Short mmCIF file of C-alpha atoms in Angstrom, two decimals:
data_model
loop_
_atom_site.label_atom_id
_atom_site.label_comp_id
_atom_site.label_asym_id
_atom_site.label_seq_id
_atom_site.Cartn_x
_atom_site.Cartn_y
_atom_site.Cartn_z
CA MET Q 1350 94.24 92.18 92.64
CA ARG Q 1351 90.92 92.02 94.45
CA SER Q 1352 87.91 90.98 92.38
CA HIS Q 1353 85.04 93.43 91.98
CA PRO Q 1354 82.63 92.74 94.89
CA PHE Q 1355 79.49 92.55 92.75
CA ARG Q 1356 81.12 89.96 90.46
CA CYS Q 1357 82.17 88.00 93.55
CA LEU Q 1358 78.66 87.98 94.91
CA LEU Q 1359 77.28 86.85 91.56
CA ALA Q 1360 79.83 84.01 91.51
CA VAL Q 1361 78.79 82.93 95.01
CA ALA Q 1362 75.16 83.10 94.02
CA ALA Q 1363 75.80 80.91 91.00
CA VAL Q 1364 77.66 78.31 93.02
CA PHE Q 1365 75.06 78.02 95.77
CA GLY Q 1366 71.95 78.61 93.70
CA LEU Q 1367 71.19 81.87 95.50
CA GLY Q 1368 69.63 85.03 94.17
CA ALA Q 1369 71.91 88.06 94.07
CA SER Q 1370 70.83 90.99 96.21
CA CYS Q 1371 72.03 94.55 96.02
CA GLY Q 1372 71.23 94.90 99.73
CA SER Q 1373 73.56 92.06 100.78
CA SER Q 1374 75.68 92.73 103.85
CA SER Q 1375 78.16 89.96 103.11
CA PRO Q 1376 81.77 90.55 104.31
CA SER Q 1377 83.07 90.81 100.75
CA SER Q 1378 80.84 93.79 99.88
CA MET Q 1379 81.49 95.48 103.23
CA ALA Q 1380 85.24 95.02 102.95
CA ALA Q 1381 85.31 96.53 99.48
CA GLY Q 1382 83.04 99.49 100.22
CA GLU Q 1383 84.21 100.41 103.72
CA PRO Q 1384 87.55 102.04 104.51
CA ALA Q 1385 89.82 99.90 106.69
CA SER Q 1386 90.24 102.77 109.17
CA SER Q 1387 86.48 102.88 109.86
CA ARG Q 1388 86.24 99.20 110.66
CA GLY Q 1389 88.64 99.20 113.61
CA ALA Q 1390 90.17 96.14 115.20
CA ALA Q 1391 88.01 93.19 116.08
CA LYS Q 1392 87.58 92.39 119.75
CA GLY Q 1393 85.84 89.99 122.10
CA THR Q 1394 85.51 86.24 121.54
CA LEU Q 1395 84.96 84.59 118.18
CA LYS Q 1396 83.93 80.96 117.80
CA VAL Q 1397 84.95 79.43 114.44
CA PHE Q 1398 83.68 75.99 113.34
CA ALA Q 1399 86.01 74.69 110.69
CA ALA Q 1400 86.79 71.55 108.65
CA ALA Q 1401 89.46 69.36 110.23
CA SER Q 1402 91.80 69.93 107.26
CA LEU Q 1403 92.01 73.60 108.25
CA THR Q 1404 93.47 72.86 111.70
CA ALA Q 1405 97.11 73.67 111.11
CA ALA Q 1406 96.50 76.77 108.96
CA PHE Q 1407 93.88 78.29 111.27
CA HIS Q 1408 96.03 77.70 114.38
CA ASP Q 1409 99.02 79.30 112.65
CA ALA Q 1410 96.88 82.28 111.76
CA LYS Q 1411 96.37 83.15 115.45
CA THR Q 1412 99.73 84.91 115.56
CA GLY Q 1413 98.82 87.18 112.67
CA LEU Q 1414 95.36 87.80 114.07
CA GLY Q 1415 96.85 88.67 117.43
CA SER Q 1416 99.06 91.31 115.94
CA THR Q 1417 96.22 93.01 114.07
CA ASP Q 1418 93.43 92.40 116.58
CA PRO Q 1419 95.09 91.98 120.00
CA ASN Q 1420 91.80 92.21 121.83
CA LEU Q 1421 90.26 89.36 119.85
CA THR Q 1422 90.15 85.82 121.25
CA VAL Q 1423 89.52 83.15 118.62
CA THR Q 1424 88.40 79.64 119.61
CA TYR Q 1425 88.20 76.83 117.12
CA SER Q 1426 86.11 73.70 116.82
CA PHE Q 1427 87.51 71.30 114.21
CA ALA Q 1428 85.75 68.25 112.86
CA GLY Q 1429 84.32 66.75 109.66
CA SER Q 1430 82.28 69.40 107.87
CA ASN Q 1431 79.16 67.24 108.05
CA ALA Q 1432 79.47 66.87 111.84
CA LEU Q 1433 79.88 70.60 112.24
CA VAL Q 1434 76.77 71.23 110.12
CA THR Q 1435 74.74 69.02 112.46
CA GLN Q 1436 76.09 70.87 115.51
CA VAL Q 1437 75.27 74.30 114.03
CA GLN Q 1438 71.76 73.14 113.08
CA GLN Q 1439 71.24 71.93 116.63
CA GLY Q 1440 72.08 75.38 117.98
CA ALA Q 1441 75.75 75.01 118.93
CA PRO Q 1442 77.18 78.51 119.44
CA ALA Q 1443 79.25 79.48 116.41
CA ASP Q 1444 80.06 82.80 114.72
CA VAL Q 1445 81.75 81.53 111.53
CA PHE Q 1446 81.59 78.23 109.65
CA ALA Q 1447 84.28 77.11 107.20
CA SER Q 1448 83.54 73.95 105.19
CA ALA Q 1449 85.78 71.71 103.08
CA ASP Q 1450 83.07 71.42 100.43
CA GLN Q 1451 80.11 73.21 98.89
CA ARG Q 1452 77.60 70.51 99.72
CA ASN Q 1453 77.73 70.90 103.49
CA MET Q 1454 77.73 74.66 103.31
CA THR Q 1455 74.73 74.58 101.01
CA THR Q 1456 72.81 72.64 103.66
CA LEU Q 1457 73.18 75.61 106.05
CA VAL Q 1458 72.53 78.17 103.30
CA ARG Q 1459 69.22 76.49 102.39
CA ALA Q 1460 68.27 76.23 106.06
CA GLY Q 1461 68.80 80.00 106.43
CA VAL Q 1462 71.44 79.51 109.11
CA VAL Q 1463 74.40 81.24 107.46
CA GLU Q 1464 74.88 84.29 105.25
CA ALA Q 1465 76.18 84.19 101.68
CA PRO Q 1466 79.40 82.13 101.62
CA ILE Q 1467 82.68 83.03 99.98
CA VAL Q 1468 85.17 80.48 98.66
CA PHE Q 1469 88.50 81.33 100.30
CA ALA Q 1470 90.80 78.36 99.43
CA ARG Q 1471 91.20 75.29 97.26
CA ASN Q 1472 92.95 71.95 97.79
CA ARG Q 1473 93.95 68.69 96.10
CA LEU Q 1474 93.56 65.05 96.96
CA GLN Q 1475 96.67 63.01 97.71
CA ILE Q 1476 97.25 59.41 98.75
CA ALA Q 1477 99.02 59.20 102.10
CA VAL Q 1478 101.30 56.20 102.76
CA GLY Q 1479 103.90 55.34 105.40
CA PRO Q 1480 107.53 56.47 105.21
CA GLY Q 1481 109.31 54.74 102.33
CA ASN Q 1482 105.99 53.73 100.73
CA PRO Q 1483 106.57 50.03 101.54
CA LYS Q 1484 103.74 48.75 99.38
CA GLY Q 1485 104.94 50.68 96.36
CA ILE Q 1486 101.65 52.50 95.83
CA THR Q 1487 101.61 54.67 92.73
CA GLY Q 1488 97.94 55.54 92.25
CA LEU Q 1489 94.34 55.04 93.31
CA ALA Q 1490 94.09 51.70 91.50
CA ASP Q 1491 96.69 50.24 93.86
CA LEU Q 1492 94.38 50.88 96.81
CA ALA Q 1493 92.02 48.21 95.42
CA GLU Q 1494 94.78 45.57 95.27
CA PRO Q 1495 94.68 42.55 97.62
CA GLY Q 1496 97.08 42.91 100.51
CA VAL Q 1497 96.81 46.70 100.68
CA SER Q 1498 94.98 47.96 103.79
CA VAL Q 1499 93.14 51.20 103.40
CA VAL Q 1500 90.93 53.53 105.43
CA LEU Q 1501 88.76 56.25 103.95
CA ALA Q 1502 86.68 59.06 105.46
CA ALA Q 1503 83.05 58.23 105.99
CA PRO Q 1504 80.20 59.24 103.66
CA GLY Q 1505 79.31 62.88 104.23
CA VAL Q 1506 82.89 63.80 105.15
CA PRO Q 1507 84.10 65.86 102.16
CA VAL Q 1508 87.42 64.12 101.59
CA GLY Q 1509 85.74 60.71 101.62
CA ASP Q 1510 83.03 61.87 99.19
CA TYR Q 1511 85.64 63.40 96.90
CA THR Q 1512 87.60 60.13 96.94
CA ARG Q 1513 84.59 57.96 96.15
CA GLU Q 1514 83.59 60.36 93.34
CA VAL Q 1515 86.99 60.01 91.70
CA ALA Q 1516 87.18 56.24 92.26
CA ALA Q 1517 83.69 55.71 90.76
CA ARG Q 1518 84.62 57.80 87.73
CA LEU Q 1519 87.73 55.64 87.19
CA GLY Q 1520 85.85 52.35 87.82
CA ILE Q 1521 87.95 51.60 90.91
CA SER Q 1522 86.36 49.76 93.84
CA ILE Q 1523 88.18 50.41 97.10
CA THR Q 1524 87.15 48.40 100.18
CA PRO Q 1525 88.29 50.31 103.28
CA ARG Q 1526 89.11 48.63 106.54
CA SER Q 1527 87.19 51.39 108.35
CA LEU Q 1528 85.43 54.68 107.69
CA GLU Q 1529 86.83 57.61 109.61
CA THR Q 1530 85.10 60.70 110.96
CA ASP Q 1531 87.54 63.23 109.43
CA VAL Q 1532 90.89 63.62 107.65
CA ARG Q 1533 92.92 63.66 110.83
CA SER Q 1534 91.51 60.30 111.97
CA ALA Q 1535 92.17 58.77 108.54
CA LEU Q 1536 95.72 60.08 108.41
CA THR Q 1537 96.50 58.91 111.94
CA LYS Q 1538 95.73 55.31 110.91
CA VAL Q 1539 98.58 55.65 108.36
CA THR Q 1540 101.07 57.53 110.54
CA THR Q 1541 100.68 54.95 113.33
CA GLY Q 1542 101.16 52.05 110.89
CA GLU Q 1543 97.68 50.59 111.36
CA VAL Q 1544 97.02 50.65 107.61
CA ASP Q 1545 99.02 51.12 104.41
CA ALA Q 1546 97.23 54.05 102.88
CA THR Q 1547 94.39 56.56 102.91
CA VAL Q 1548 93.29 59.49 100.76
CA VAL Q 1549 93.38 62.92 102.34
CA TYR Q 1550 94.31 66.41 101.15
CA LEU Q 1551 97.77 67.43 100.01
CA THR Q 1552 97.91 69.87 102.94
CA ASP Q 1553 97.31 67.08 105.46
CA VAL Q 1554 100.17 65.01 104.11
CA ARG Q 1555 102.42 68.06 104.23
CA ALA Q 1556 101.41 68.75 107.86
CA ALA Q 1557 102.32 65.14 108.79
CA GLY Q 1558 105.98 65.82 108.02
CA SER Q 1559 108.19 62.73 108.07
CA LYS Q 1560 105.38 60.52 109.39
CA ALA Q 1561 103.76 60.16 105.93
CA VAL Q 1562 104.62 60.29 102.25
CA GLY Q 1563 102.28 61.69 99.60
CA VAL Q 1564 101.51 59.90 96.35
CA ASP Q 1565 100.13 62.27 93.75
CA ILE Q 1566 96.79 61.83 92.03
CA ALA Q 1567 96.85 63.02 88.40
CA GLU Q 1568 95.54 66.51 87.73
CA VAL Q 1569 92.94 65.18 85.31
CA GLN Q 1570 91.53 62.99 88.07
CA GLN Q 1571 91.27 65.73 90.68
CA PRO Q 1572 87.83 66.93 91.76
CA ALA Q 1573 87.10 70.64 92.24
CA ILE Q 1574 87.80 71.18 95.95
CA GLY Q 1575 86.70 74.58 97.19
CA TYR Q 1576 86.46 75.79 100.82
CA PRO Q 1577 83.58 78.17 101.48
CA ILE Q 1578 83.31 80.32 104.60
CA ALA Q 1579 80.28 82.13 105.99
CA ILE Q 1580 79.05 84.10 108.96
CA VAL Q 1581 76.49 82.27 111.11
CA LYS Q 1582 73.42 84.47 111.33
CA ALA Q 1583 73.07 83.89 115.08
CA THR Q 1584 76.55 85.31 115.75
CA ARG Q 1585 76.95 87.42 118.88
CA ASN Q 1586 80.07 89.14 117.54
CA ARG Q 1587 79.27 90.21 114.06
CA ALA Q 1588 82.15 92.67 113.73
CA ALA Q 1589 84.70 90.02 114.61
CA ALA Q 1590 83.01 87.47 112.31
CA GLU Q 1591 83.21 89.91 109.43
CA ALA Q 1592 86.87 90.62 110.22
CA PHE Q 1593 87.73 86.91 110.29
CA VAL Q 1594 86.07 86.29 106.95
CA ARG Q 1595 87.91 89.21 105.44
CA SER Q 1596 91.20 87.82 106.79
CA ALA Q 1597 90.37 84.40 105.31
CA THR Q 1598 90.28 85.98 101.86
CA SER Q 1599 93.08 88.51 102.07
CA GLY Q 1600 94.65 88.76 105.54
CA ALA Q 1601 96.54 86.71 108.15
CA VAL Q 1602 94.34 83.65 107.73
CA GLN Q 1603 94.84 83.61 103.97
CA ARG Q 1604 98.63 83.94 104.40
CA SER Q 1605 98.63 80.96 106.73
CA LEU Q 1606 96.60 78.93 104.31
CA VAL Q 1607 99.02 79.59 101.47
CA ALA Q 1608 101.97 78.74 103.76
CA GLN Q 1609 100.34 75.38 104.55
CA GLY Q 1610 99.99 74.54 100.84
CA PHE Q 1611 96.37 75.56 100.17
CA LEU Q 1612 95.69 77.06 96.78
CA PRO Q 1613 94.15 80.55 96.56
CA PRO Q 1614 90.49 80.83 95.62
#
């Protein structure tokens, strides 16, 4: 069941500290108030900047997008959310931005660069270890043990900040061998055997297949991980940007996210 658009906008406003506006042209309000037949298929080229943890799901969504919008060409730029924010602020051409956290999206909201965001997915942290879990890691505390080599994502990268938040709350001090630029880089250090463990998202471990094993982090220790998406105000293809955001909440993109293990918003 789709949430009432006005309530959705109020929720977004509360999360990002924005004022609600009856004149908003956000995709959620347009999607609810405009018949699908009047919107038509999206076309042209759409440039989506997205958090690295969305790579598999967004690539998988291309098939669904191609069937509904055959004249639309979607190009992706995946990286740590903080790196993408810097690129957008410096004028890199982007139509849509999808972040792995609220903090980085808020930076662009406050700078007036993007329109009102919508949370379209959630995720969970998980410890990634090599096949067979040779060090017998059972929880975050084990990552602080001598003889266990660990990498974490760098400060500013959402998964790294989430991890440090949880570790600090539990009184655990983890000394990483290196600080990685995004989740893919951190996970690669595990799948290639360079280190024993890292902390990424559950969806990243799942995407690694047999190359990694996931060690669960207790539900009570999990941070609130929400993925917001927004249209970049400087977009040159507004119709396609609106269509992509709609799909991220209820269309082909959302179906791909669920298939990859993301939780619905």
